[in-house]
């Protein structure tokens, strides 16, 4: 814990998904499936007021046993959504999990908050995923004023509930 | 670097702002001011394709000399935008910088990418802020389908370019 850029988990995700290959790649593509975030006890008072928001950003830690802070992943990769075309793009032009810092950004819909348990909809996380931050979705901050260009995403199908396995074939 | 949740910076922000007290609190409240992100050399190939997006999420490291991973901040705080009311809310219902993990999420507008230098608009960072991730804004992933409730933000003024100093008086 001597690094100035060290994190701690604030909670853990509980979902019905146990394999990332069979987990939808984005919350918005799987908006109805429920999951839970169990916030660790010391941080539960930090949830005060969160029940008045319809949507939350969950920042999740996507590092696994293969990830090392000193060995960055390839800087260009074929995203799950471009598997069929086998087209590579820079990792900072993707939302994939293999990043220099393996942080995922998921927009979920808040259902209930009971004690330290947040029930939400929009599962794109495997069971056991660690959460490092929760932020409220604020329309004034988080919505561009126009219809922005979204790069290669504008040219691909985004099939409902697509998983990496679905997209590989 | 032995912690499994250790990060490394991928670049550094250059802006005309040198004091956080005099820096706008959100990008969207200061949409025209330009800034630059200088991406460190090993990560520059990861920018391939990013020029086709109008908006980017910048995940910034907001920890300073006062921050320690083992001493969390108070779980309820008075946000800058509620200074006049002196109203406290849980930190996970705010977008403020004093978080368990001091990560900021800023939506900026991409102007140009030249080599490893991204010029953007929407400054809410002081000069020298470290960046830990860049993600493309993808409307299909990042925009709720309706007009969501945004908690206490729905009841406060969000003055253009407001800084903590402005909001304290």
XYZ file of C-alpha atoms in Angstrom:
338
model
C 0.000 0.000 0.000
C 2.982 2.328 -0.380
C 2.083 3.340 -3.934
C 0.347 6.711 -4.082
C -2.010 5.248 -6.703
C -3.350 2.370 -4.628
C -7.028 1.538 -4.430
C -9.272 -0.324 -2.078
C -12.508 -2.071 -2.922
C -15.636 -0.511 -1.425
C -17.865 -3.492 -2.127
C -18.540 -6.553 -4.214
C -21.020 -7.376 -6.988
C -23.390 -10.325 -6.771
C -24.888 -11.548 -10.049
C -26.015 -14.806 -11.594
C -23.082 -14.682 -14.046
C -20.033 -16.771 -13.300
C -18.031 -16.710 -16.569
C -17.031 -13.489 -18.293
C -17.317 -15.192 -21.677
C -21.026 -15.661 -20.989
C -21.699 -12.252 -19.454
C -23.219 -9.394 -21.479
C -20.562 -6.905 -22.523
C -22.466 -3.753 -21.528
C -25.146 -2.850 -18.988
C -27.234 -0.993 -21.557
C -27.434 -4.111 -23.727
C -28.820 -6.087 -20.781
C -30.939 -3.492 -18.991
C -33.414 -5.729 -17.155
C -31.221 -8.304 -15.425
C -30.922 -7.598 -11.692
C -27.736 -7.631 -9.662
C -26.637 -6.476 -6.246
C -23.789 -4.436 -4.909
C -22.876 -5.276 -1.331
C -21.076 -2.246 0.084
C -18.570 -2.990 2.813
C -19.668 -1.901 6.266
C -17.307 1.079 6.846
C -18.565 2.722 3.662
C -22.321 2.233 4.073
C -22.897 5.746 5.556
C -21.542 7.093 2.236
C -24.744 5.908 0.543
C -26.902 8.580 2.229
C -29.027 10.279 -0.411
C -28.222 7.814 -3.176
C -31.798 6.470 -3.223
C -32.949 9.701 -4.906
C -31.054 8.908 -8.097
C -32.429 6.695 -10.859
C -29.052 5.795 -12.335
C -25.596 5.128 -10.944
C -22.150 4.747 -12.428
C -20.338 1.744 -11.005
C -16.570 1.779 -11.366
C -15.518 -1.847 -11.254
C -12.119 -3.460 -10.933
C -11.653 -5.843 -13.843
C -8.174 -7.083 -13.012
C -7.813 -10.794 -12.501
C -4.932 -13.123 -11.822
C -3.475 -12.369 -15.254
C -3.270 -8.653 -14.735
C -0.105 -6.920 -13.587
C 0.373 -3.198 -13.048
C 3.822 -3.380 -14.624
C 2.878 -5.299 -17.776
C 0.393 -3.300 -19.813
C -1.862 -5.144 -22.277
C -1.463 -4.706 -26.054
C -2.238 -1.101 -26.992
C -4.404 -2.193 -29.934
C -6.943 -4.998 -29.636
C -9.927 -6.494 -31.426
C -12.946 -5.533 -29.279
C -15.609 -8.146 -28.624
C -17.995 -6.150 -30.818
C -15.516 -6.269 -33.754
C -14.652 -9.978 -33.479
C -16.458 -10.856 -36.685
C -14.591 -8.203 -38.663
C -11.345 -8.939 -36.767
C -10.696 -5.235 -36.698
C -8.250 -3.720 -34.201
C -8.554 -0.352 -32.502
C -6.601 1.414 -29.769
C -7.603 0.379 -26.262
C -8.585 3.949 -25.373
C -11.117 3.836 -28.233
C -12.770 0.754 -26.674
C -14.747 -0.057 -23.559
C -13.159 -3.472 -23.193
C -11.714 -4.823 -19.954
C -8.038 -5.267 -20.974
C -6.821 -1.760 -20.153
C -3.676 -0.273 -18.612
C -5.755 0.213 -15.476
C -8.512 -2.402 -15.542
C -11.416 -0.170 -14.542
C -14.876 -0.673 -15.994
C -17.556 2.016 -16.180
C -21.128 0.688 -16.036
C -24.308 2.755 -16.025
C -26.916 0.850 -14.031
C -30.476 1.560 -12.958
C -31.000 1.784 -9.222
C -33.861 -0.294 -7.857
C -33.505 -0.286 -4.060
C -31.045 0.506 -1.298
C -31.441 -1.532 1.862
C -28.668 -1.024 4.398
C -25.499 -1.632 2.446
C -27.150 -3.608 -0.345
C -27.928 -1.836 -3.609
C -30.150 -3.759 -5.998
C -29.785 -2.586 -9.582
C -30.607 -3.580 -13.163
C -28.152 -3.766 -16.034
C -25.748 -6.625 -15.378
C -22.430 -6.711 -17.240
C -20.352 -7.994 -14.335
C -19.492 -11.486 -13.188
C -20.283 -12.473 -9.641
C -17.533 -11.373 -7.261
C -16.437 -8.296 -9.215
C -14.950 -5.680 -6.892
C -16.333 -2.152 -6.983
C -14.036 0.815 -6.373
C -16.471 3.731 -6.655
C -20.128 4.660 -7.036
C -21.113 7.968 -8.608
C -24.587 9.345 -9.198
C -25.642 9.852 -12.819
C -26.257 13.585 -13.244
C -27.852 14.535 -16.545
C -26.342 18.004 -16.523
C -22.837 16.560 -16.195
C -23.056 13.320 -18.108
C -25.081 14.003 -21.269
C -23.506 15.811 -24.222
C -25.701 18.575 -25.605
C -26.022 17.076 -29.046
C -25.819 13.760 -30.868
C -22.109 13.020 -30.713
C -20.109 10.911 -33.106
C -19.251 7.601 -31.430
C -16.474 6.325 -33.686
C -16.569 2.681 -34.703
C -19.547 2.012 -32.443
C -21.684 3.985 -34.917
C -21.053 1.293 -37.533
C -21.651 -1.917 -35.604
C -24.701 -3.763 -34.424
C -25.091 -3.798 -30.651
C -27.146 -6.958 -30.092
C -29.208 -7.253 -26.927
C -27.447 -9.070 -24.075
C -24.524 -10.034 -26.332
C -21.728 -11.876 -24.577
C -18.144 -12.407 -25.739
C -19.096 -15.987 -26.655
C -22.020 -14.753 -28.783
C -19.817 -12.225 -30.533
C -17.047 -14.695 -31.326
C -19.180 -16.666 -33.773
C 3.351 -2.094 -6.581
C 2.586 -5.331 -4.791
C -1.074 -4.445 -4.214
C -3.398 -6.107 -6.718
C -5.339 -2.827 -6.912
C -2.432 -0.613 -7.962
C -2.714 1.908 -10.766
C -0.346 3.710 -13.031
C -0.882 7.083 -14.665
C -1.227 7.004 -18.455
C -0.739 10.740 -18.913
C -0.981 14.192 -17.414
C -3.395 17.121 -17.836
C -2.215 20.575 -18.846
C -4.594 23.446 -18.110
C -4.378 27.108 -17.174
C -5.743 26.308 -13.689
C -3.285 26.043 -10.825
C -5.510 26.066 -7.700
C -8.378 23.662 -7.195
C -10.290 26.319 -5.263
C -10.372 28.420 -8.439
C -11.101 25.598 -10.890
C -14.627 24.904 -12.180
C -16.157 21.947 -10.403
C -17.479 20.168 -13.520
C -16.538 19.998 -17.188
C -20.110 20.556 -18.333
C -20.283 23.832 -16.397
C -17.165 25.092 -18.206
C -17.591 23.575 -21.678
C -15.499 25.971 -23.759
C -12.201 26.194 -21.891
C -9.470 24.178 -23.638
C -7.049 21.810 -21.974
C -4.619 19.143 -23.071
C -3.935 15.587 -22.096
C -0.364 14.497 -22.721
C -0.388 10.705 -22.980
C 2.833 8.998 -21.953
C 4.799 7.534 -24.844
C 4.260 3.787 -24.240
C 0.488 4.289 -24.337
C 0.199 6.517 -27.413
C -0.626 3.606 -29.788
C -3.689 2.992 -27.611
C -5.218 6.204 -28.999
C -5.779 4.698 -32.483
C -9.336 5.439 -33.564
C -10.082 7.884 -30.773
C -10.252 10.832 -33.196
C -13.612 9.531 -34.459
C -15.347 10.248 -31.157
C -16.735 13.655 -30.210
C -16.650 13.074 -26.465
C -14.360 11.257 -24.073
C -14.530 10.233 -20.455
C -11.360 11.099 -18.582
C -10.765 9.202 -15.370
C -8.488 11.404 -13.295
C -6.552 10.744 -10.132
C -7.551 13.350 -7.564
C -5.393 12.180 -4.675
C -2.902 14.654 -3.345
C -0.428 14.685 -0.498
C -3.255 14.545 2.010
C -4.769 11.391 0.643
C -4.008 7.956 2.080
C -5.443 4.665 0.919
C -5.766 3.532 4.517
C -7.558 6.600 5.894
C -10.879 7.059 4.127
C -12.439 10.537 4.078
C -15.642 11.303 6.025
C -18.512 9.264 4.588
C -20.830 12.290 4.563
C -19.701 15.689 3.353
C -21.072 19.056 2.272
C -20.549 19.162 -1.529
C -19.268 22.394 -3.086
C -22.682 22.867 -4.693
C -24.418 22.662 -1.277
C -22.012 24.969 0.597
C -24.579 27.727 0.921
C -27.155 25.382 2.436
C -24.442 23.552 4.456
C -26.220 20.327 3.647
C -24.399 16.986 3.950
C -24.889 13.954 1.757
C -23.141 10.604 1.455
C -19.976 10.714 -0.651
C -21.392 8.161 -3.096
C -24.254 10.588 -3.793
C -21.745 13.313 -4.784
C -19.259 13.893 -7.566
C -16.763 15.560 -5.269
C -13.053 14.720 -5.100
C -12.787 13.453 -1.501
C -13.701 9.825 -2.103
C -12.489 6.465 -0.785
C -10.682 6.103 -4.106
C -9.999 9.611 -5.411
C -11.069 9.079 -9.021
C -12.814 11.818 -10.969
C -15.022 11.232 -13.993
C -15.076 14.098 -16.508
C -16.916 14.186 -19.819
C -14.899 16.356 -22.208
C -15.268 17.311 -25.856
C -12.460 16.118 -28.111
C -10.934 18.777 -30.357
C -7.762 17.247 -31.841
C -5.358 14.351 -31.395
C -1.791 15.030 -32.484
C 0.657 12.284 -31.579
C 0.151 11.760 -27.884
C -1.466 15.129 -27.236
C -5.252 15.327 -26.967
C -6.708 18.823 -26.983
C -10.149 18.974 -25.432
C -12.725 21.418 -24.087
C -14.376 21.273 -20.696
C -11.760 21.960 -18.031
C -12.413 20.928 -14.449
C -8.882 19.812 -13.664
C -5.898 21.645 -12.282
C -2.666 21.576 -14.242
C -0.665 18.448 -13.486
C -3.618 16.166 -12.759
C -2.772 12.550 -13.539
C -5.047 10.579 -15.849
C -5.580 6.870 -15.292
C -7.942 5.998 -18.160
C -9.613 7.359 -21.284
C -12.884 5.877 -22.495
C -14.928 6.865 -25.523
C -18.384 8.293 -24.878
C -20.863 5.886 -26.483
C -24.432 7.160 -26.558
C -25.899 3.650 -26.577
C -24.026 2.802 -23.369
C -23.932 6.089 -21.517
C -27.331 7.736 -21.947
C -30.311 6.525 -19.917
C -33.408 6.063 -22.010
C -35.506 8.588 -20.149
C -35.164 11.658 -17.970
C -33.784 10.210 -14.768
C -34.126 11.612 -11.289
C -30.805 13.136 -10.223
C -31.287 13.431 -6.470
C -30.204 16.655 -4.792
C -28.722 17.946 -8.044
C -32.287 18.432 -9.303
C -32.852 21.084 -6.638
C -29.710 23.234 -6.901
C -28.487 25.868 -9.293
C -25.503 24.771 -11.356
C -23.856 28.119 -12.188
C -21.613 28.313 -15.247
C -17.906 27.799 -14.495
C -18.548 27.786 -10.746
C -15.465 27.109 -8.644
C -15.279 26.030 -5.000
C -14.348 29.600 -4.097
C -17.427 30.945 -5.906
C -19.660 28.429 -4.195
C -18.329 29.150 -0.702
C -19.780 32.672 -0.624
